[in-house]
mmCIF file of C-alpha atoms in Angstrom:
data_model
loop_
_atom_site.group_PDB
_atom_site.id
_atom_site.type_symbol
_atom_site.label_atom_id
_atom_site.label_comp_id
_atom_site.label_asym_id
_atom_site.label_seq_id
_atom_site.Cartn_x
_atom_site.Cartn_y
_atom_site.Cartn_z
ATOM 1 C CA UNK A 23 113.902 12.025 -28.699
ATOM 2 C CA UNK A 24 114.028 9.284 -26.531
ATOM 3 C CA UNK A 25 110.598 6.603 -26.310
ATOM 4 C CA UNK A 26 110.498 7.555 -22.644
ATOM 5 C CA UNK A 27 110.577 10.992 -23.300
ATOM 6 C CA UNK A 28 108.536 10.899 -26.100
ATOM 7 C CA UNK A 29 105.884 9.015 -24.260
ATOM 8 C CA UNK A 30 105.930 11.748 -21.460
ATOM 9 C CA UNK A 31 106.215 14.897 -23.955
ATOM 10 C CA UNK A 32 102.660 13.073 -25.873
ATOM 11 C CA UNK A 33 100.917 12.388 -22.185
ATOM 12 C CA UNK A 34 101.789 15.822 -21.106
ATOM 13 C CA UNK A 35 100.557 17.444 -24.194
ATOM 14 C CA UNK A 36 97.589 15.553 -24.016
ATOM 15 C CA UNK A 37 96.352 16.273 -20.515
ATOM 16 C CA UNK A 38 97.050 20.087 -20.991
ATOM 17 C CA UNK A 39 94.334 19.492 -24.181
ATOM 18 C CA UNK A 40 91.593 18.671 -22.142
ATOM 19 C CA UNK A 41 92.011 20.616 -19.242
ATOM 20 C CA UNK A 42 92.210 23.834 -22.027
ATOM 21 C CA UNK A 43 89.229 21.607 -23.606
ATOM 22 C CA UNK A 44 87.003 21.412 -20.692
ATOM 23 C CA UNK A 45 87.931 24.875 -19.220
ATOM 24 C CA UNK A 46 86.923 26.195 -22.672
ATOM 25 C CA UNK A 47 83.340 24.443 -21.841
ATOM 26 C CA UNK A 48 82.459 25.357 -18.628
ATOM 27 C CA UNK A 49 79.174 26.130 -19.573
ATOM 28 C CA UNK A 50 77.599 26.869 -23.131
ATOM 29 C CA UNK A 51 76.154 30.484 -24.530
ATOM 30 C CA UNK A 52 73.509 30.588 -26.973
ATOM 31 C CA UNK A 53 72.767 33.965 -28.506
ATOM 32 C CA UNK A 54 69.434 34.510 -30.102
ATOM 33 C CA UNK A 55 69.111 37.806 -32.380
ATOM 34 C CA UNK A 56 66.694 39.377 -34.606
ATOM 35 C CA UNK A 57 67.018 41.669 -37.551
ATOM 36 C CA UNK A 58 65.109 44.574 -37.360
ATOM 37 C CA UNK A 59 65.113 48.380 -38.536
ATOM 38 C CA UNK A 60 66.347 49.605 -34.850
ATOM 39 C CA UNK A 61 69.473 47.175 -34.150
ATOM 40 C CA UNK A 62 70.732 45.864 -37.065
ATOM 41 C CA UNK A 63 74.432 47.726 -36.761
ATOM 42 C CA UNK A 64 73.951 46.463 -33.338
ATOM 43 C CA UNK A 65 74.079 42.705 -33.898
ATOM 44 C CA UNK A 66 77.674 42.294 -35.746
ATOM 45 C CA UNK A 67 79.399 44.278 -32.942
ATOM 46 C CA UNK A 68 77.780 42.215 -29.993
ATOM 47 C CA UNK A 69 78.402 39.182 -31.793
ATOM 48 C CA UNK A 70 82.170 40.168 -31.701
ATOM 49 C CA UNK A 71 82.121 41.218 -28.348
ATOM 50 C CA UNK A 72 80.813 37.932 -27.242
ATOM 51 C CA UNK A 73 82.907 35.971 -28.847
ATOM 52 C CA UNK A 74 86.152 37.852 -26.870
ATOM 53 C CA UNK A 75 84.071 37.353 -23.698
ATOM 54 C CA UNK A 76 83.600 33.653 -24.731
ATOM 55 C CA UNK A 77 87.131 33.386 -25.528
ATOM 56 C CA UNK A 78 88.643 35.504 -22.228
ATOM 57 C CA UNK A 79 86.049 33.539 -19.688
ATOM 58 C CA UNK A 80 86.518 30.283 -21.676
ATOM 59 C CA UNK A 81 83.347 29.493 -22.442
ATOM 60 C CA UNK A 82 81.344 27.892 -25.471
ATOM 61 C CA UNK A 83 79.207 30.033 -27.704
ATOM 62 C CA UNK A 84 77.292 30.234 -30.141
ATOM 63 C CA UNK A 85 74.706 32.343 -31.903
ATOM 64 C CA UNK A 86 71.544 31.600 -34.462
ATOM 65 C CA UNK A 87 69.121 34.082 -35.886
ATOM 66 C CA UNK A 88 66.805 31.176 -36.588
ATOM 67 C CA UNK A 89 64.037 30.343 -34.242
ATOM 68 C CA UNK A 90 64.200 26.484 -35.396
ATOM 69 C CA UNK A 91 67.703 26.351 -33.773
ATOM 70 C CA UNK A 92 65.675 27.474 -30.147
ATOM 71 C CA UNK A 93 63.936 24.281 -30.642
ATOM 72 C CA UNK A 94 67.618 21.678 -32.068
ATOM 73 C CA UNK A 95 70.299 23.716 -29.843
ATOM 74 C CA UNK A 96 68.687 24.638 -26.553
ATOM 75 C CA UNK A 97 68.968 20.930 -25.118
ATOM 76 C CA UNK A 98 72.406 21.416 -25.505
ATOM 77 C CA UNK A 99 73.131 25.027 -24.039
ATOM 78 C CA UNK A 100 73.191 26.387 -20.512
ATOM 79 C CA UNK A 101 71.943 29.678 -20.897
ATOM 80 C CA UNK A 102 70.013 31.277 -23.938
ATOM 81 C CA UNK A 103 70.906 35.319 -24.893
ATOM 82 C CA UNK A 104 67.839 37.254 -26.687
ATOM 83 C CA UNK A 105 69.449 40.203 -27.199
ATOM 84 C CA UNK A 106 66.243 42.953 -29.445
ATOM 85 C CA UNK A 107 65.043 39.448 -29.934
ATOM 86 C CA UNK A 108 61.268 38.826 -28.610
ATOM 87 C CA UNK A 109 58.303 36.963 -29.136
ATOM 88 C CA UNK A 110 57.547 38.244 -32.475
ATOM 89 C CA UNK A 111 58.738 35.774 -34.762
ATOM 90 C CA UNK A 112 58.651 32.917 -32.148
ATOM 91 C CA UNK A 113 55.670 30.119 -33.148
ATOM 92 C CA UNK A 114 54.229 28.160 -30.522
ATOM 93 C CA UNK A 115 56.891 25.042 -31.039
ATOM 94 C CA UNK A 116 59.718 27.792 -30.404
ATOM 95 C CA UNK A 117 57.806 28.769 -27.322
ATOM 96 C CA UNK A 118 57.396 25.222 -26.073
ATOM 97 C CA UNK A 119 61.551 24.689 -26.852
ATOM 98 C CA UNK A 120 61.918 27.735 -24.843
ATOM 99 C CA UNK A 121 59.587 26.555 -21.943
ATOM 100 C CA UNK A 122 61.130 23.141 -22.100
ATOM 101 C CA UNK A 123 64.424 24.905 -21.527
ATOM 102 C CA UNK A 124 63.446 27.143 -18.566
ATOM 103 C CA UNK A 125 61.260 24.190 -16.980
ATOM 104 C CA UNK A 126 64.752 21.931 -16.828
ATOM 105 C CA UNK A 127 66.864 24.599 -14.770
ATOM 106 C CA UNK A 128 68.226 26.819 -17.856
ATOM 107 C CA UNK A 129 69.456 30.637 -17.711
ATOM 108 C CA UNK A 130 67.695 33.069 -19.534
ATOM 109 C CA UNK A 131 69.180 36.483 -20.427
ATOM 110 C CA UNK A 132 67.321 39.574 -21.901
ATOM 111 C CA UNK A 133 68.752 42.190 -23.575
ATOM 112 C CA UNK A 134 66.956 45.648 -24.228
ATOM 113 C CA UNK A 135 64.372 45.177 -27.104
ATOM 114 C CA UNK A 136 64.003 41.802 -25.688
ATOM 115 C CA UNK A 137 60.806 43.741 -23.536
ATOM 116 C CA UNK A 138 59.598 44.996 -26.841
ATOM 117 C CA UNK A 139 57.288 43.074 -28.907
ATOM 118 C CA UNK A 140 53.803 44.039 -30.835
ATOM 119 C CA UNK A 141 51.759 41.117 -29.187
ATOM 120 C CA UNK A 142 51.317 40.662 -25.825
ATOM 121 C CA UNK A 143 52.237 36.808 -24.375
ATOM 122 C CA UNK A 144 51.926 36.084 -21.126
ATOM 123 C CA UNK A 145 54.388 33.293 -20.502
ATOM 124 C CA UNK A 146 56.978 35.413 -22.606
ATOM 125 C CA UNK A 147 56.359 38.920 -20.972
ATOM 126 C CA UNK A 148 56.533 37.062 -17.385
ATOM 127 C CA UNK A 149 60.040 35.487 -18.921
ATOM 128 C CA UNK A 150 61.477 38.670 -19.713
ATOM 129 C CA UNK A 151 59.497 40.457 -16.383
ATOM 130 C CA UNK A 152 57.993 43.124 -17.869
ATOM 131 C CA UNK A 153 56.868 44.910 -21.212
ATOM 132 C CA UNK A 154 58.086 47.726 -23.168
ATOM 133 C CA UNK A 155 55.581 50.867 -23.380
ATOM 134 C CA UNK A 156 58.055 53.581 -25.032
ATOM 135 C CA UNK A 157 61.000 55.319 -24.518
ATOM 136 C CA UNK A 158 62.330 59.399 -24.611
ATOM 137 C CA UNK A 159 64.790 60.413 -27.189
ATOM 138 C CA UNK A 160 68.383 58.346 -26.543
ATOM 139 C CA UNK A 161 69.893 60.462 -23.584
ATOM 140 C CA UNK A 162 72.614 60.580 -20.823
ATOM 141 C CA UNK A 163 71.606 59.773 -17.711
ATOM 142 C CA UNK A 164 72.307 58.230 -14.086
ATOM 143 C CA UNK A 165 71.624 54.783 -13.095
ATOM 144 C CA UNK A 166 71.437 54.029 -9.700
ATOM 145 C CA UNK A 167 72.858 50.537 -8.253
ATOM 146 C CA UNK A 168 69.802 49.347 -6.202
ATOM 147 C CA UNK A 169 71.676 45.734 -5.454
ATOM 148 C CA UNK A 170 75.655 45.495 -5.407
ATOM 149 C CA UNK A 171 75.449 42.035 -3.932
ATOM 150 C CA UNK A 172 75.082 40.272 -7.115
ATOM 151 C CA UNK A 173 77.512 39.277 -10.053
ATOM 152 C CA UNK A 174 75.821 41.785 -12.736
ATOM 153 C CA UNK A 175 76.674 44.288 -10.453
ATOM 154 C CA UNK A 176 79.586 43.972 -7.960
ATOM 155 C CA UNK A 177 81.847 46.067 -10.292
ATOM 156 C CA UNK A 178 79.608 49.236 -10.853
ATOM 157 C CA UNK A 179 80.193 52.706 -8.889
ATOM 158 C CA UNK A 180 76.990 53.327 -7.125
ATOM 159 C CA UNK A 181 75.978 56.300 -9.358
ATOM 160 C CA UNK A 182 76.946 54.847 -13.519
ATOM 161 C CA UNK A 183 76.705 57.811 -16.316
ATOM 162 C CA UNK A 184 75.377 56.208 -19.553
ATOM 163 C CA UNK A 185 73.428 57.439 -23.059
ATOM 164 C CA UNK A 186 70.946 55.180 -24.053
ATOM 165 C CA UNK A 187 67.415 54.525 -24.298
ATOM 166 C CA UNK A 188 65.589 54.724 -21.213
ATOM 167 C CA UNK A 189 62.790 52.220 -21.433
ATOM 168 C CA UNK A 190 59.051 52.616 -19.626
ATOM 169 C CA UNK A 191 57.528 49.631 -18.454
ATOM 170 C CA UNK A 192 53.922 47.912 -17.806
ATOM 171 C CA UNK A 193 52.645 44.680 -16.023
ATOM 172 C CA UNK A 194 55.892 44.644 -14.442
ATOM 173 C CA UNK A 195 55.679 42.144 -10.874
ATOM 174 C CA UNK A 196 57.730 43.670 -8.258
ATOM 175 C CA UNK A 197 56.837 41.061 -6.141
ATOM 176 C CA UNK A 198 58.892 38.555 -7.934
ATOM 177 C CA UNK A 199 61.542 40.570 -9.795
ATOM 178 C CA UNK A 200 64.555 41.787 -7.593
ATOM 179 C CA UNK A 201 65.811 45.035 -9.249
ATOM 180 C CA UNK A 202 69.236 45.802 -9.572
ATOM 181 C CA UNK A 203 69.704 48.805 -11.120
ATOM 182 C CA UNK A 204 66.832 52.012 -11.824
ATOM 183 C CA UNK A 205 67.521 54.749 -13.671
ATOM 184 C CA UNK A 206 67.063 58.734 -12.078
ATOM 185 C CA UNK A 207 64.495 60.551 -14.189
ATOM 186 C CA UNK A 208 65.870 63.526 -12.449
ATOM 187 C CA UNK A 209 68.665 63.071 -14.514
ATOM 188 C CA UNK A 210 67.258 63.352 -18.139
ATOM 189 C CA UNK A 211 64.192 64.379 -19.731
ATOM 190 C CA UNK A 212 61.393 61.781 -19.826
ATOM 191 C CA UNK A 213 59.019 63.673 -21.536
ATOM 192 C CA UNK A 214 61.261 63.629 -25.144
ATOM 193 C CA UNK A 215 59.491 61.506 -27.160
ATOM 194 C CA UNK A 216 59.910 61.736 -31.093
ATOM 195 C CA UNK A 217 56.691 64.392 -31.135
ATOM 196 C CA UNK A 218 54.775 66.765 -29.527
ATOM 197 C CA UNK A 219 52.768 64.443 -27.104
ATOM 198 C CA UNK A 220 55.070 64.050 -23.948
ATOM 199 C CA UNK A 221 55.936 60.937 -22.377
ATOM 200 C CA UNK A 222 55.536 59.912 -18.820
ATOM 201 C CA UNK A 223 58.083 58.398 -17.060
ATOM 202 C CA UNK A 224 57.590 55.296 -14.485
ATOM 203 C CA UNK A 225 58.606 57.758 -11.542
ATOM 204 C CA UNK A 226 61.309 57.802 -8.426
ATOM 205 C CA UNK A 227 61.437 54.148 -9.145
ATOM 206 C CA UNK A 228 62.145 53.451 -12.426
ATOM 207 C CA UNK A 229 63.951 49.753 -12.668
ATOM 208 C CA UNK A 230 66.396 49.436 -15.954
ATOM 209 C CA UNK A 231 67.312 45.747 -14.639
ATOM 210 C CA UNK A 232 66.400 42.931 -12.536
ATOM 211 C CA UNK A 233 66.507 39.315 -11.743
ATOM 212 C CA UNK A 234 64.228 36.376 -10.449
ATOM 213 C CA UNK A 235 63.408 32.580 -10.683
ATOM 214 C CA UNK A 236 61.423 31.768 -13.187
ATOM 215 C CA UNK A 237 59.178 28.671 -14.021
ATOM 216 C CA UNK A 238 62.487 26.294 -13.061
ATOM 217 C CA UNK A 239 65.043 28.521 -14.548
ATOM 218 C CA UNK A 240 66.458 31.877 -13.997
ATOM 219 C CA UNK A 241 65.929 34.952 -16.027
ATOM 220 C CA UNK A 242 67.902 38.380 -16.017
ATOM 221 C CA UNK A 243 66.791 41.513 -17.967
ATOM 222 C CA UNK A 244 68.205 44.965 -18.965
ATOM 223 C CA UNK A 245 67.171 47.266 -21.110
ATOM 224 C CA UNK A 246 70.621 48.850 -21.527
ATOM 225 C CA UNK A 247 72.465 48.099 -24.672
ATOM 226 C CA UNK A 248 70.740 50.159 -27.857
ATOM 227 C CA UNK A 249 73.772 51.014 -29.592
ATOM 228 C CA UNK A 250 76.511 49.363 -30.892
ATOM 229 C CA UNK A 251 78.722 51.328 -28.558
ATOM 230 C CA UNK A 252 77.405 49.916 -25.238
ATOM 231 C CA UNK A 253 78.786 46.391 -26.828
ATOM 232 C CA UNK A 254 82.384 47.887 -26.250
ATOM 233 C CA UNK A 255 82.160 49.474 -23.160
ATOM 234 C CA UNK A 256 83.711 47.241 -20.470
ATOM 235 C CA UNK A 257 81.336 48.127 -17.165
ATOM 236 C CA UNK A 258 78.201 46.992 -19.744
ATOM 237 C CA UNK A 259 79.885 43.707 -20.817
ATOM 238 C CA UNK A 260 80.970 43.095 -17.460
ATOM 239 C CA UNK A 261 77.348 43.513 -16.570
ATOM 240 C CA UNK A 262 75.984 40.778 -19.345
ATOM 241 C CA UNK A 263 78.790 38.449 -18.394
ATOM 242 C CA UNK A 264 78.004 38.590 -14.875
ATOM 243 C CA UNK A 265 74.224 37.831 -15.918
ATOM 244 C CA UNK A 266 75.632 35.134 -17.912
ATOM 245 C CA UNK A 267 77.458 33.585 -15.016
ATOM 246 C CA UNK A 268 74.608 33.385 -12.566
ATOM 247 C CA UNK A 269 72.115 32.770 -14.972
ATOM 248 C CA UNK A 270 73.947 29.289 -15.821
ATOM 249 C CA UNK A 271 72.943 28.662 -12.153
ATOM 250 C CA UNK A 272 73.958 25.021 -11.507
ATOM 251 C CA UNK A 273 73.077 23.523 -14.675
ATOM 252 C CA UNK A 274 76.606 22.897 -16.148
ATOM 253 C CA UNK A 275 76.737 19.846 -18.245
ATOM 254 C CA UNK A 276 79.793 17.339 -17.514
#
């Protein structure tokens, strides 16, 4: 090959690497996970569907099951995934990592058991927007779009048919949360719980998802996603990914 040639083919080549290079690093995913009796099968299958969304919407990610990492990666992430990952296991330096990350403009995004969690924290349960009371037996039901103006959501039919498990909620602010999608109680039976004493549901309004600002950041919560199935059903990724893409908000690092 000729030098002039040459010299084009190797400038050619290498602008085409960083524009795949920076495309590829848009923004940067961190995903958060904890083992626990409830999820486990879950984790290995979202793991792998994240890393296809990663690889499809060319982004960067990355996932830890340590809370130390919350406190050496989040500096360098955009948006932080607990997916059944809560305040459990989280000391108070993970916590101030966590608030450190909100407080600078970074994206939050909750995933189901992310609500659940055996000690109340404030700071935490305002994070996430709510906390987990119990839940019926898994079930098929309808979920209602209550917002199609927002990236989470612009791709759902109005009325989405689903199994999974249908969360109750307390100290849930619907002053500051704006809910995107409730479930119909009308459409399964609240009352199942695993004995005799029958639940309560959370009534006509019954919010399964939502949104809001939150100390400096932005946070987005759903309680969809129990089973390792939901983490191969397109309309529910679709769902996280939008999250993930307005949760990043404008804190992309150059």
């Amino acid at each position: 090959m000729k030098p002039f040639k040459m010299k084009y083919f190797l400038l050619t080549l290498c602008i085409l690497t960083m524009i795949k290079t920076n495309a590829q690093d848009q923004f940067r995913v961190l995903l958060f996970t904890q083992h626990d009796t409830w999820h486990y099968n879950t984790i290995p299958v979202a793991v792998e569907a994240f890393k296809e969304m990663a690889a499809e919407n060319q982004f960067k990610f990355d996932w830890t099951q340590r809370p130390d990492d919350l406190i050496a990666k989040l500096p360098e992430y955009d948006v932080v995934i607990f997916m059944n990952a809560n305040a459990n296991f989280l000391l108070p330096k993970h916590m101030d990592a966590l608030k450190a990350f909100m407080k600078r403009g970074g994206g939050f995004v909750g995933i189901h058991g992310t609500a659940d969690g055996e000690n109340d924290n404030a700071w935490f349960d305002g994070l996430v927007g709510a906390k987990f009371v119990n839940h019926p037996k898994l079930q098929a039901a309808i979920v209602n779009v209550a917002n199609h103006d927002f990236p989470a959501t612009w791709h759902l039919p109005n009325k989405w048919l689903r199994s999974d498990e249908w969360y109750n909620f307390k100290n849930m602010n619907l002053d500051k949360l704006h809910i995107l999608l409730t479930v119909d109680e009308a459409s399964y039976d609240f009352t199942a719980g695993y004995d005799a004493i029958p639940l309560k549901g959370m009534g006509k309004a019954h919010p399964i998802s939502w949104y809001q600002e939150y100390e400096g950041g932005r946070s987005f919560y759903t309680a969809m996603g129990h089973k390792p199935e939901s983490f191969k059903d397109k309309n529910f990724l679709n769902h996280i990914f939008g999250a993930i893409y307005w949760a990043k908000g404008d804190s992309i690092k150059k």
